[in-house]
Coordinates of C-alpha atoms and ligand atoms in Angstrom, one line a residue:
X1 CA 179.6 -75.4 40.3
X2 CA 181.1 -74.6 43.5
X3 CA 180.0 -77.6 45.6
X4 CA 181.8 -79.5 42.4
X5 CA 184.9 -77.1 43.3
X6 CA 184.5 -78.0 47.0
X7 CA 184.8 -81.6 46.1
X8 CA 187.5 -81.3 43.5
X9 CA 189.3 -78.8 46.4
X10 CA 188.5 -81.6 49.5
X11 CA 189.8 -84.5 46.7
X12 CA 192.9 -82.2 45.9
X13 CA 193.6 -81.9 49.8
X14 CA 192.2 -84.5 51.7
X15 CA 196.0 -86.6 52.2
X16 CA 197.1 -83.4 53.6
X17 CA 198.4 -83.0 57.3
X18 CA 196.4 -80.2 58.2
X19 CA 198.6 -79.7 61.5
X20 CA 201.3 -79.0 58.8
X21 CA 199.2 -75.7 58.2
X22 CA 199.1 -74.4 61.9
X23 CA 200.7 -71.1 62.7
X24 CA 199.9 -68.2 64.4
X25 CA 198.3 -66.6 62.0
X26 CA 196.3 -69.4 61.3
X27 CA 195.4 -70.0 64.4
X28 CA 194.1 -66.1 64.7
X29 CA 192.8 -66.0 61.4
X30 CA 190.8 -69.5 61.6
X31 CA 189.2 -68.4 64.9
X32 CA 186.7 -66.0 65.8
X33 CA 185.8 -63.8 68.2
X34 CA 182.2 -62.7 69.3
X35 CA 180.7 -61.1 72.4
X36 CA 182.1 -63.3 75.4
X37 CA 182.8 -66.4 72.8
X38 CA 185.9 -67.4 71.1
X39 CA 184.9 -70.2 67.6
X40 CA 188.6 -72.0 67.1
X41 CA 188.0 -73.9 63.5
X42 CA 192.0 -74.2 62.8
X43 CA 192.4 -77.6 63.7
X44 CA 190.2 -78.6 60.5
X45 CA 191.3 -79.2 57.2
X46 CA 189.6 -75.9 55.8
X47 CA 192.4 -73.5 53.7
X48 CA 191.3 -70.0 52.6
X49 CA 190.8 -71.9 49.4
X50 CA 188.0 -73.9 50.9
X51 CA 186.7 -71.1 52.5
X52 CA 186.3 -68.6 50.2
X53 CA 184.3 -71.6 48.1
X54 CA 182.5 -72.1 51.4
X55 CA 182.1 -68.6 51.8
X56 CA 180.9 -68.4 47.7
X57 CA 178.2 -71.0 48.4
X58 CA 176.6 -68.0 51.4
X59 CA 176.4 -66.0 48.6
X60 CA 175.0 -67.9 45.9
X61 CA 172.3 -69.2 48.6
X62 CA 171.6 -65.5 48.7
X63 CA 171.8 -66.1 52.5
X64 CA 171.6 -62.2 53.8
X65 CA 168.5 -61.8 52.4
X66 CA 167.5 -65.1 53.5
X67 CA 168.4 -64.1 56.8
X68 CA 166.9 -60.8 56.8
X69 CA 163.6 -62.3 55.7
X70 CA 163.1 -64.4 58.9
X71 CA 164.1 -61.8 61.0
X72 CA 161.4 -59.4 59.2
X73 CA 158.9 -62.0 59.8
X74 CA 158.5 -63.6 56.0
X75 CA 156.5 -66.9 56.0
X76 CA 160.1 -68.8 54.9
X77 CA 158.5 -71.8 56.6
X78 CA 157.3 -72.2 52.8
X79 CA 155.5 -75.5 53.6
X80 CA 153.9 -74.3 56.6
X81 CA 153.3 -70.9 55.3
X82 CA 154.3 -69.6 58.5
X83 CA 156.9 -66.8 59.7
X84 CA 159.8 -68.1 62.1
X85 CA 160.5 -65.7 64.4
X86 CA 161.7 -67.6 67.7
X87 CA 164.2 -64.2 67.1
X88 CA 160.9 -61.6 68.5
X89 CA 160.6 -63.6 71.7
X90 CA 164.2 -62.4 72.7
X91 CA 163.9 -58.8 71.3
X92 CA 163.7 -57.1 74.5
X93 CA 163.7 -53.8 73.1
X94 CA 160.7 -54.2 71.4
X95 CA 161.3 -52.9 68.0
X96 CA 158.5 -53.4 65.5
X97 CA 158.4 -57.3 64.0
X98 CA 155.5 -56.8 61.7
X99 CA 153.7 -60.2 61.1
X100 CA 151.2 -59.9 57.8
X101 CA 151.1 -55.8 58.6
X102 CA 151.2 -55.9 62.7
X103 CA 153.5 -55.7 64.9
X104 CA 153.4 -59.0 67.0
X105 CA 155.9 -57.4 69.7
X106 CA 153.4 -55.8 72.2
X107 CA 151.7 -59.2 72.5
X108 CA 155.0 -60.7 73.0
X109 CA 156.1 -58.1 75.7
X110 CA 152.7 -58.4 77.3
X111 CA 153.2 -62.6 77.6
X112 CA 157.0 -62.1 79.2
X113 CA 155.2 -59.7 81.7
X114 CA 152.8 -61.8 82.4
X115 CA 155.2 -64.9 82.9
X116 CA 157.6 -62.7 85.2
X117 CA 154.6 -62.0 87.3
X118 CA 153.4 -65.5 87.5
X119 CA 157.0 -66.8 87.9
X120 CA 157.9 -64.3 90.8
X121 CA 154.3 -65.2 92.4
X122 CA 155.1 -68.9 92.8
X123 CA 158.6 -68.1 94.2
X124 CA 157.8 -65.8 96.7
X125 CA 154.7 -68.0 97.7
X126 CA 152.1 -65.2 96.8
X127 CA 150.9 -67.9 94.6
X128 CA 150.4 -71.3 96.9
X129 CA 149.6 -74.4 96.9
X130 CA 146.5 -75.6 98.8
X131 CA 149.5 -77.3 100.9
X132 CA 151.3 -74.6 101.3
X133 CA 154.3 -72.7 99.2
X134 CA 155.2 -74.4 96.1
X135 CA 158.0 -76.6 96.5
X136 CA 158.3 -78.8 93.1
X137 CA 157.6 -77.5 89.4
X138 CA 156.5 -80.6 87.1
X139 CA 156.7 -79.7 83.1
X140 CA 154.9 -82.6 81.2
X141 CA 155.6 -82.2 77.5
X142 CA 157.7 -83.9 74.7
X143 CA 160.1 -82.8 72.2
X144 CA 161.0 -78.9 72.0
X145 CA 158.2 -78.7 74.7
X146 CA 160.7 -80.5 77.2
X147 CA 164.2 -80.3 75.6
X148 CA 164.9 -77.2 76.0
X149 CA 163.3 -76.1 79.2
X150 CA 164.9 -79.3 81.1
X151 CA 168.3 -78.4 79.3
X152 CA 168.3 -75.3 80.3
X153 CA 167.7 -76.0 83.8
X154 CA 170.1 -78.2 83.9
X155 CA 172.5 -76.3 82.4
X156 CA 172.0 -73.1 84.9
X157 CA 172.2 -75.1 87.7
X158 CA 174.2 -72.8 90.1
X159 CA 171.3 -70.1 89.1
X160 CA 168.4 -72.2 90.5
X161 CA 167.1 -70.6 93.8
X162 CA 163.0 -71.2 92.4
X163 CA 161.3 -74.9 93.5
X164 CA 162.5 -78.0 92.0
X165 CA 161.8 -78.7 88.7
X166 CA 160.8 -81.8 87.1
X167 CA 160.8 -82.9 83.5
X168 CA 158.4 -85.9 82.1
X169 CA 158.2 -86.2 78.6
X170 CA 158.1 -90.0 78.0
X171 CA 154.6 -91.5 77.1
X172 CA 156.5 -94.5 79.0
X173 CA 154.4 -94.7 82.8
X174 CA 158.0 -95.3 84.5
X175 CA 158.5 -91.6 83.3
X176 CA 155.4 -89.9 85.3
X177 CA 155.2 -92.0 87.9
X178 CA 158.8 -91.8 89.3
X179 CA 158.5 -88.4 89.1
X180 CA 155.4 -87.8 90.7
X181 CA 156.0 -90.4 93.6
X182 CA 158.6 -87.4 94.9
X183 CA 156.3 -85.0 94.8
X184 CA 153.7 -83.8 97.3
X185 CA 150.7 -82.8 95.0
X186 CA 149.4 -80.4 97.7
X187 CA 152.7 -77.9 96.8
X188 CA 153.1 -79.3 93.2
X189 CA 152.6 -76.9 90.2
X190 CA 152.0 -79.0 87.3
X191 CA 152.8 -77.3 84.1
X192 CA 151.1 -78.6 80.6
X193 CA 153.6 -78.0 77.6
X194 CA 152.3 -78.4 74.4
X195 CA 152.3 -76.0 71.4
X196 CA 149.1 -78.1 69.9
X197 CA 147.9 -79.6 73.1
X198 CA 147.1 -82.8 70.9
X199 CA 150.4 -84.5 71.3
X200 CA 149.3 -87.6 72.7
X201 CA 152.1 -88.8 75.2
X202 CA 152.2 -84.7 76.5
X203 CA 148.3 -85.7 77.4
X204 CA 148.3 -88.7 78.4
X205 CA 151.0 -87.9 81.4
X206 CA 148.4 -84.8 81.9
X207 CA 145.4 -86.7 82.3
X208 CA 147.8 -89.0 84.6
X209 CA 148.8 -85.7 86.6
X210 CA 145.1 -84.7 87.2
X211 CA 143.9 -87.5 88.9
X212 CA 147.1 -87.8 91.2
X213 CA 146.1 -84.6 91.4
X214 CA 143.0 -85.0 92.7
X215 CA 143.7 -87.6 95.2
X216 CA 145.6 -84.4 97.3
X217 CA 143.7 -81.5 96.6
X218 CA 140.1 -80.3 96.1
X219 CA 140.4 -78.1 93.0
X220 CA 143.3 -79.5 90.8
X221 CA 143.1 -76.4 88.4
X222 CA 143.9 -74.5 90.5
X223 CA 147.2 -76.2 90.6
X224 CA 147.6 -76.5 86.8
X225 CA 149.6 -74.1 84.4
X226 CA 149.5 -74.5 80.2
X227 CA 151.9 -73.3 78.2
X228 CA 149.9 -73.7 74.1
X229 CA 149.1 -72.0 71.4
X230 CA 145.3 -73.7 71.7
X231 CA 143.4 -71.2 73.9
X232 CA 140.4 -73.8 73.2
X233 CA 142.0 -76.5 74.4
X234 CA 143.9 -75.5 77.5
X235 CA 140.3 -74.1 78.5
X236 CA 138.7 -77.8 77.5
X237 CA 141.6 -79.4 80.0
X238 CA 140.2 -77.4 82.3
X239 CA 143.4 -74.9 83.1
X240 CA 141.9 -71.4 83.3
X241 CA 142.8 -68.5 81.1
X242 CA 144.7 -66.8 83.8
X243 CA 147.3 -69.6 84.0
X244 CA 147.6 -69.7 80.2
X245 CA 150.7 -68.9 78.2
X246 CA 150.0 -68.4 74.7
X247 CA 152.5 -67.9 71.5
X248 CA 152.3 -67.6 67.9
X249 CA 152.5 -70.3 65.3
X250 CA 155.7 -68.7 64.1
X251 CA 157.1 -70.2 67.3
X252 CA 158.6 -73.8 65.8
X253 CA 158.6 -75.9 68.8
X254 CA 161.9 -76.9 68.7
X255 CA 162.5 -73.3 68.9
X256 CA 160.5 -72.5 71.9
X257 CA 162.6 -72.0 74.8
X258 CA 162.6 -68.2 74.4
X259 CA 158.6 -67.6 75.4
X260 CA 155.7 -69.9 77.6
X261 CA 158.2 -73.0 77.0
X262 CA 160.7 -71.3 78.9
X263 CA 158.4 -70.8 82.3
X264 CA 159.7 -73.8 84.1
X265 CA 163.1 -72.1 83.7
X266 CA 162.1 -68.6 84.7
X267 CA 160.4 -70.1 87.9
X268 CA 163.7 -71.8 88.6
X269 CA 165.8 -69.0 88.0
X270 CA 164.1 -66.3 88.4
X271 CA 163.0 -63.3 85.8
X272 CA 165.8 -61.4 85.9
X273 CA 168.4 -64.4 85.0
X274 CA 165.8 -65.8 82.9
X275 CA 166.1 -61.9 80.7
X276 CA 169.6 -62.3 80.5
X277 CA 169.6 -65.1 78.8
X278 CA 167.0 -63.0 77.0
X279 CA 169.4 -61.2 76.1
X280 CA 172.8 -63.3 75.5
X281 CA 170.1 -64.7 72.5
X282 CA 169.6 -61.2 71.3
X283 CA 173.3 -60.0 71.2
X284 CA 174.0 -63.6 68.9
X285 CA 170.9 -62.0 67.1
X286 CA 172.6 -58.8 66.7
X287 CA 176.0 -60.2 65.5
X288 CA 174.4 -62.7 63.3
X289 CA 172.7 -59.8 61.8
X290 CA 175.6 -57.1 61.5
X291 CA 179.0 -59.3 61.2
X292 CA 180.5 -60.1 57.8
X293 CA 180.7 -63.6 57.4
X294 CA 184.4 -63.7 57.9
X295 CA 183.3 -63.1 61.3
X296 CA 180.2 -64.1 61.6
X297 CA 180.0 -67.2 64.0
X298 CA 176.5 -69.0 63.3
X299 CA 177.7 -69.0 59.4
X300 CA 181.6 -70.3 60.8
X301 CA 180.0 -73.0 62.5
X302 CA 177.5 -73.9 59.5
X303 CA 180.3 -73.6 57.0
X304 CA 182.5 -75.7 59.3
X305 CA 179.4 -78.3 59.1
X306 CA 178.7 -78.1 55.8
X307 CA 182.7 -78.8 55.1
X308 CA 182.8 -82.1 57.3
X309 CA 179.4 -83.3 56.3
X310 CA 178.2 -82.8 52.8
X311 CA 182.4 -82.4 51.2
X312 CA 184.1 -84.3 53.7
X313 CA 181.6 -87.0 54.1
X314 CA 181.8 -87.5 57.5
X315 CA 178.9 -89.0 59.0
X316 CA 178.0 -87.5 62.2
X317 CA 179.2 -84.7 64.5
X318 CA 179.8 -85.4 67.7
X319 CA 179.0 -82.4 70.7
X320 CA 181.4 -82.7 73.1
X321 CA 180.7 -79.9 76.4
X322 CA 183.5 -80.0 78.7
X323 CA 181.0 -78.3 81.0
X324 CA 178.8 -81.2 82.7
X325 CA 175.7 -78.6 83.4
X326 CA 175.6 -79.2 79.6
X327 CA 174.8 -82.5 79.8
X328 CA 171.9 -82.6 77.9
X329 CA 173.1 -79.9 75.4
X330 CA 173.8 -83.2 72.9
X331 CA 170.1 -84.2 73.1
X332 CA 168.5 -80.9 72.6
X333 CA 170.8 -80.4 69.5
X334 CA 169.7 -83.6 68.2
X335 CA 166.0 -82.4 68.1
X336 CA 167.5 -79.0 66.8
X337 CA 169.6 -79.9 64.1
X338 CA 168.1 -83.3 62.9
X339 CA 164.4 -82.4 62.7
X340 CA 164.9 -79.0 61.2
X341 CA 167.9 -80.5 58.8
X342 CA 166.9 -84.3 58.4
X343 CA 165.1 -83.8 55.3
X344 CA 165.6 -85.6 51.6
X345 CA 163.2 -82.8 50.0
X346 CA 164.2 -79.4 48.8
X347 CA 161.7 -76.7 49.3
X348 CA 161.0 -76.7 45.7
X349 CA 159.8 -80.7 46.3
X350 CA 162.8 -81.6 44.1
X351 CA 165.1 -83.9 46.0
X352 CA 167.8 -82.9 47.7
X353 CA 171.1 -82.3 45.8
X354 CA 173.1 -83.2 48.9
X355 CA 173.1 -85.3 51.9
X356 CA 171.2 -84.0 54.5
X357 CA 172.1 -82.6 57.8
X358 CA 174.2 -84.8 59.9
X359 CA 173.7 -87.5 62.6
X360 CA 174.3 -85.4 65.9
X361 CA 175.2 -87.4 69.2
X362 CA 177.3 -86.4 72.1
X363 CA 178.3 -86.7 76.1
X364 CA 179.9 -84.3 78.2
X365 CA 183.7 -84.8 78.6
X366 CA 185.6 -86.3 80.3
X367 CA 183.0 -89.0 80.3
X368 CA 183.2 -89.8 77.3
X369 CA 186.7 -90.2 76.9
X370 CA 186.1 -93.5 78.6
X371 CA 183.8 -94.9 76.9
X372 CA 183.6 -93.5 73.3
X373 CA 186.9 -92.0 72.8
X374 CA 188.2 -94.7 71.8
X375 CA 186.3 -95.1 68.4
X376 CA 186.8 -91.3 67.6
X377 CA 190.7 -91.9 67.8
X378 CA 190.8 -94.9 66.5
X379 CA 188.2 -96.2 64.3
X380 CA 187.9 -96.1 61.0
X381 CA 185.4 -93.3 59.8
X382 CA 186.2 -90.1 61.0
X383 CA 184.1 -88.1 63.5
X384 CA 183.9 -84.7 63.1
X385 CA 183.5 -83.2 66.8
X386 CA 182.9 -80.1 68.5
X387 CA 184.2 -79.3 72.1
X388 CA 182.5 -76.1 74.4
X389 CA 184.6 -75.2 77.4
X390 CA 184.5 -72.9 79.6
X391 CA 187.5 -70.3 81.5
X392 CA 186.0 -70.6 84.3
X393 CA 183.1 -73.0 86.3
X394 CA 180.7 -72.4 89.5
X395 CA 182.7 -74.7 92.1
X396 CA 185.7 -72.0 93.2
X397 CA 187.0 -74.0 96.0
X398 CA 187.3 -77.1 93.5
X399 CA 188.9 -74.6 90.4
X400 CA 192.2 -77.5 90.3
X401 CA 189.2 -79.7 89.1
X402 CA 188.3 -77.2 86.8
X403 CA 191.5 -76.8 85.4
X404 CA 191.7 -80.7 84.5
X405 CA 188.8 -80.9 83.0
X406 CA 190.3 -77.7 80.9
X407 CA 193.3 -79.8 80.1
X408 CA 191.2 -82.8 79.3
X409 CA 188.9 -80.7 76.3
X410 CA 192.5 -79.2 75.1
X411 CA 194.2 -82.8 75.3
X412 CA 191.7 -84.3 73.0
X413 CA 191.5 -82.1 70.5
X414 CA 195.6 -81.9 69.8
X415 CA 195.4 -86.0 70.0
X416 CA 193.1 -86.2 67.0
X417 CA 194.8 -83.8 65.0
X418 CA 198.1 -84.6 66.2
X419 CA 197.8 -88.6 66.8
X420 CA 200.8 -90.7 66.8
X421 CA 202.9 -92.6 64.1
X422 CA 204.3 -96.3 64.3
X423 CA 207.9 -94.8 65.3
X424 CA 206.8 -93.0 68.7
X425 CA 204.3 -96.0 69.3
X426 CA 207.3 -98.2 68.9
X427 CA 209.8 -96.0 71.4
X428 CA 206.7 -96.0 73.7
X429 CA 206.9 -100.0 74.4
X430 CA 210.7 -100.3 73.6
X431 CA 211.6 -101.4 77.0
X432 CA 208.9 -104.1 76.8
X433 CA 209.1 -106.0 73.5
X434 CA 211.1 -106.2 71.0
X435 CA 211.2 -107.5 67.3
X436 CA 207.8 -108.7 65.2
X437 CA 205.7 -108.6 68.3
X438 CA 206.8 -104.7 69.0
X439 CA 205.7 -104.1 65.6
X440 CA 202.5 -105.8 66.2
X441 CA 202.3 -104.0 69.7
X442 CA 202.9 -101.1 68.2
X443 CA 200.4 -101.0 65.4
X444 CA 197.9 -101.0 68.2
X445 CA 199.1 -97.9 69.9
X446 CA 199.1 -95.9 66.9
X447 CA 196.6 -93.1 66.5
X448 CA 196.5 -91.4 62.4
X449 CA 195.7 -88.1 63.4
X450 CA 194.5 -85.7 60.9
X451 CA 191.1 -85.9 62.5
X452 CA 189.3 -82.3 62.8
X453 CA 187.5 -80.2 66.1
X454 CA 186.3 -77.1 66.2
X455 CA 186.7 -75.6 70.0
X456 CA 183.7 -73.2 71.2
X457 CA 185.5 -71.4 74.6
X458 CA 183.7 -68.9 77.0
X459 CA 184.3 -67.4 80.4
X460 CA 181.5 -69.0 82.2
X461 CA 178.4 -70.8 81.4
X462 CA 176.0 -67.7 83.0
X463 CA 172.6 -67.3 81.7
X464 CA 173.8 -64.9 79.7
X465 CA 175.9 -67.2 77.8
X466 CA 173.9 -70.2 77.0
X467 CA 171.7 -67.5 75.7
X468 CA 174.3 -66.7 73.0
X469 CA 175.1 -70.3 72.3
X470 CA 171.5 -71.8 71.7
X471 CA 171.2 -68.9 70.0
X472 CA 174.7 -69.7 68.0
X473 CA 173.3 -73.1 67.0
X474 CA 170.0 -72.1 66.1
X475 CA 171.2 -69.6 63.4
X476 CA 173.8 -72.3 62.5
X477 CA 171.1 -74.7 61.9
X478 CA 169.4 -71.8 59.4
X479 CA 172.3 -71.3 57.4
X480 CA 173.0 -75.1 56.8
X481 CA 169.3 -75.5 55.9
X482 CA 169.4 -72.4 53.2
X483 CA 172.5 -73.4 51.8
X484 CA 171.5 -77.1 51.3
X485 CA 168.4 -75.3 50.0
X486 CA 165.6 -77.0 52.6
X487 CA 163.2 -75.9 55.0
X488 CA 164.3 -75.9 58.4
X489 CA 161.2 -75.2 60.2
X490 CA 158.6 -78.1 59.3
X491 CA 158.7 -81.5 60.6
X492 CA 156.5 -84.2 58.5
X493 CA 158.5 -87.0 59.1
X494 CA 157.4 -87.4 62.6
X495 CA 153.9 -87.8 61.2
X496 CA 153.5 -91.5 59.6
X497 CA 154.9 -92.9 63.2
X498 CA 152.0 -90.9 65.1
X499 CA 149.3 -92.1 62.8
X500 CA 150.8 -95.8 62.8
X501 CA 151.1 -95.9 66.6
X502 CA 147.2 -94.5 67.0
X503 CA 146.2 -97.4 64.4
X504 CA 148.3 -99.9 66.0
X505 CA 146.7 -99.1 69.6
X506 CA 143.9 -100.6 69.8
X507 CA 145.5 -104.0 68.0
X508 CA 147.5 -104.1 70.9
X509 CA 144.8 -103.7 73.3
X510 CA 143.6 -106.8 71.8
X511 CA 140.1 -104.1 70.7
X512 CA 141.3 -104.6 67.0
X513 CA 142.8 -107.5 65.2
X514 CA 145.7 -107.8 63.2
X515 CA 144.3 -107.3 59.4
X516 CA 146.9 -106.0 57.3
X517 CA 149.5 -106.1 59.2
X518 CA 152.9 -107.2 57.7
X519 CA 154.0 -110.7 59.2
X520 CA 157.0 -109.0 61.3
X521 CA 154.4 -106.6 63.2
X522 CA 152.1 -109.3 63.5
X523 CA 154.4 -111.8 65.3
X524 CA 155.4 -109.2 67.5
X525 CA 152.1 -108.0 68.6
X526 CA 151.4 -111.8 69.4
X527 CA 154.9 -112.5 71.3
X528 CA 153.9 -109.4 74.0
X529 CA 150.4 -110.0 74.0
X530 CA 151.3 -114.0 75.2
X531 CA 153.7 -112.3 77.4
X532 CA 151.0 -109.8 79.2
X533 CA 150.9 -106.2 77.4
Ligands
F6P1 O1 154.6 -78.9 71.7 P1 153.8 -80.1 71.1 O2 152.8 -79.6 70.1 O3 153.3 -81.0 72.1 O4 154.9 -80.8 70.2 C1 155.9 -81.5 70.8 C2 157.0 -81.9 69.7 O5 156.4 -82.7 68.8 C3 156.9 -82.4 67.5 O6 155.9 -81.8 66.8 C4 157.4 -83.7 66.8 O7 156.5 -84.7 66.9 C5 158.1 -81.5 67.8 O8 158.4 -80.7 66.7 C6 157.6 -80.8 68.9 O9 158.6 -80.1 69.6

């Protein structure tokens, strides 16, 4: 009933000029304010009308106690039948998260201590390579075992003072070995990052790491970290207890940033910048928790989604950081909101009444202005898009630059809503043609406008604050999921590739022939195999 009045609503409105609605109270009324970060959603077609529905469908999902359940440690990961509680790796003051009747907070106190000490060992050299101090930090793993940890390095940049740190994640040998030939492995630390420790490419680049290992120093485990929740096999690799980070199941891996996952970021940081992004998670915890929706930012940005996506029918969203130390931010939401959202299934098994979550894709700006932009403007399905900016960036001498690229975010988002009819487009080329071909010349240079952004602003991108924004898109990603009624937190449809590609090995190998085999697979396994693989 009310996704029907959502679509009767979007039908009723969609010819609207939206810009036609923009005031001053709109614009303070359609943004919203929380800790350091300012959500602007006025430049979208959304009326109170269409939010109260919006805000209707929160309730009807019964989404507070939804919410409440996954912080309290409920097994909502129904398929799984697993808590998700990413949330207890950030709550630094340690109230009780009880787990089937215990409290899984000392454990997960005890671990971040146990990191810190680790992390502040290899920086100040107390804990050495058999070279000498540790100079680079190589993270093998794949998915939410690398995403996060190699986006969040890259994104507090100006906070690294720890060894270099290096990401491979790509069962691809181009991956390891280009890293690797930079690396001395007599003041390497080589850091194993797999929730399962199965995941094939994740150890297959370890196995590769060992033995270049071994070519430079006499006791390779001694130069090895794991980050797993498989004590067993960590100890089977050969990594010894004391260099093992555990975590809980309830840890989703694309969720993982906040524990072990995160140590390649702590070393680079250092704990204490690493705990306050810590806690800029906690406080979007905390307001998640307490604000009314109205205010509430995580369920802003979700209803904003849901709007575009599953009533609008745009296709894909488009993350657009104005902030270039987020240049990765686009492919770390991808894994975030398109594995935990990407489903046709509702929890109950029925199918899903709506379209999934949407495609998510993205660059920094103002890169992609040339390059993209164009289609975004232009083209002929709309692309919903979200800027981040920031007050303020780390270069002070070069703050003029700063203040263009400020500009730039600003520019873009008033040329898609504002755009430009046939009449400006015409005065624009006046002085050069004239007649049918201005028209035609014209026609080119229009832009329709009417095309929505939301703008995410903050001060400065500190630790602190890409604390609150993972954090922001995490909870966003929950409330989409409950209110298109799926689960979130498993993954199965990474699973028939895995088993194909372990079937499919030894057929390329040339071990294992080609029996059932569809004709397209077939021919291709006999074009590279003639051509050397
Ligand atoms: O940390 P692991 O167990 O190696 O898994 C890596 C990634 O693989 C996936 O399971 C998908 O294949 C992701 O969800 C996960 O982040």
């Amino acid at each position: 009933m009310v996704w029907d009045n959502l679509r009767a609503h979007h039908a009723a409105t969609a010819d609207r000029r939206f810009e036609t609605l923009l005031d001053t109270a709109r614009a303070d009324d359609f943004s919203v304010t929380a800790g350091e970060m300012r959500l602007d959603y006025a430049k979208t077609n959304i009326d109170t009308t269409a939010r109260d529905l919006l805000f209707d469908l929160l309730d009807q999902t019964g989404l507070a106690a939804k919410r409440d359940a996954m912080f309290t440690g409920a097994a909502i990961n129904e398929t799984e039948g697993r808590a998700v509680l990413h949330t207890a790796l950030r709550n630094l003051d340690g109230g009780p998260v009880m787990v089937a009747g215990q409290d899984v907070m000392p454990d997960v106190l005890a671990t971040l201590a146990r990191m810190e000490d680790f992390a502040r060992a290899v920086r100040d050299g107390s804990i050495r390579g058999q070279g000498g101090k540790i100079t680079d930090v190589v993270n093998i793993g794949i998915g939410g075992s690398d995403l996060g940890p190699a986006m969040a390095v890259r994104a507090l940049a100006p906070y690294h003072d720890g060894p270099r740190c290096h990401f491979v994640s790509n069962v691809d040998p181009a991956d390891i070995a280009g890293v690797l030939r930079r690396c001395d492995p007599a003041t390497t630390l080589v850091i194993v990052a797999s929730k399962t420790f199965t995941t094939i490419e994740t150890m297959t680049n370890a196995r590769t790491a060992q033995a270049w290992m071994a070519q430079g120093v006499s006791d390779t485990g001694a130069q090895f970290a794991a980050l797993s929740t498989a004590a067993d096999k960590t100890a089977a690799f050969g990594i010894d207890a004391s260099r093992v980070f555990g975590f809980a199941d309830w840890v989703g891996g694309r969720y993982s940033l906040w524990g072990p996952i995160g140590l390649s970021l702590m070393i680079a940081i250092g704990p204490e910048a690493f705990r306050a992004f810590l806690r800029g998670a906690q406080a979007m915890d905390q307001h998640f928790r307490a604000a009314d929706w109205h205010e509430n930012l995580p369920a802003l940005l979700a209803l904003v989604g849901i709007w575009h996506h599953q009533i609008c029918g745009y296709p894909t969203r488009a993350v657009l950081p104005y902030d270039n130390n987020l240049n990765r931010l686009p492919a770390y939401l991808q894994q975030l909101e398109m594995e935990s959202n990407g489903k046709g299934v509702a929890m109950d098994g029925t199918d899903l009444a709506v379209a999934s979550g949407p495609v998510v894709w993205g660059e920094p700006g103002t890169n992609g202005q040339h390059a993209f932009y164009q289609l975004i403007h232009q083209g002929t399905g709309i692309v919903s898009c979200e800027f981040l900016i920031a007050a303020r960036g780390h270069e002070d001498a070069l703050h003029h630059q700063h203040q263009l690229l400020v500009a730039n975010c600003l520019a873009q988002s008033e040329a898609l809503m504002r755009g430009r009819d046939l009449d400006s487009a015409r005065a624009s080329i006046a002085d050069k043609f004239t007649g049918d071909e201005l028209d035609r010349q014209a026609r080119h240079r229009v832009f329709t406008g009417n095309r929505p952004s939301v703008t995410l602003a903050y001060p400065q991108l500190t630790p602190f604050v890409l604390g609150q924004i993972i954090a922001l898109y995490e909870h966003r990603v929950f409330v989409e999921g409950v209110v298109l009624g799926l689960n979130s937190y498993d993954q199965w449809g990474v699973e028939l590739g895995k088993e194909l590609a372990t079937a499919l090995q030894p057929v390329v190998e040339g071990r294992a022939g080609l029996d059932g085999k569809d004709a397209s697979t077939a021919a291709l396994v006999g074009f590279l195999q003639r051509h050397g693989v």
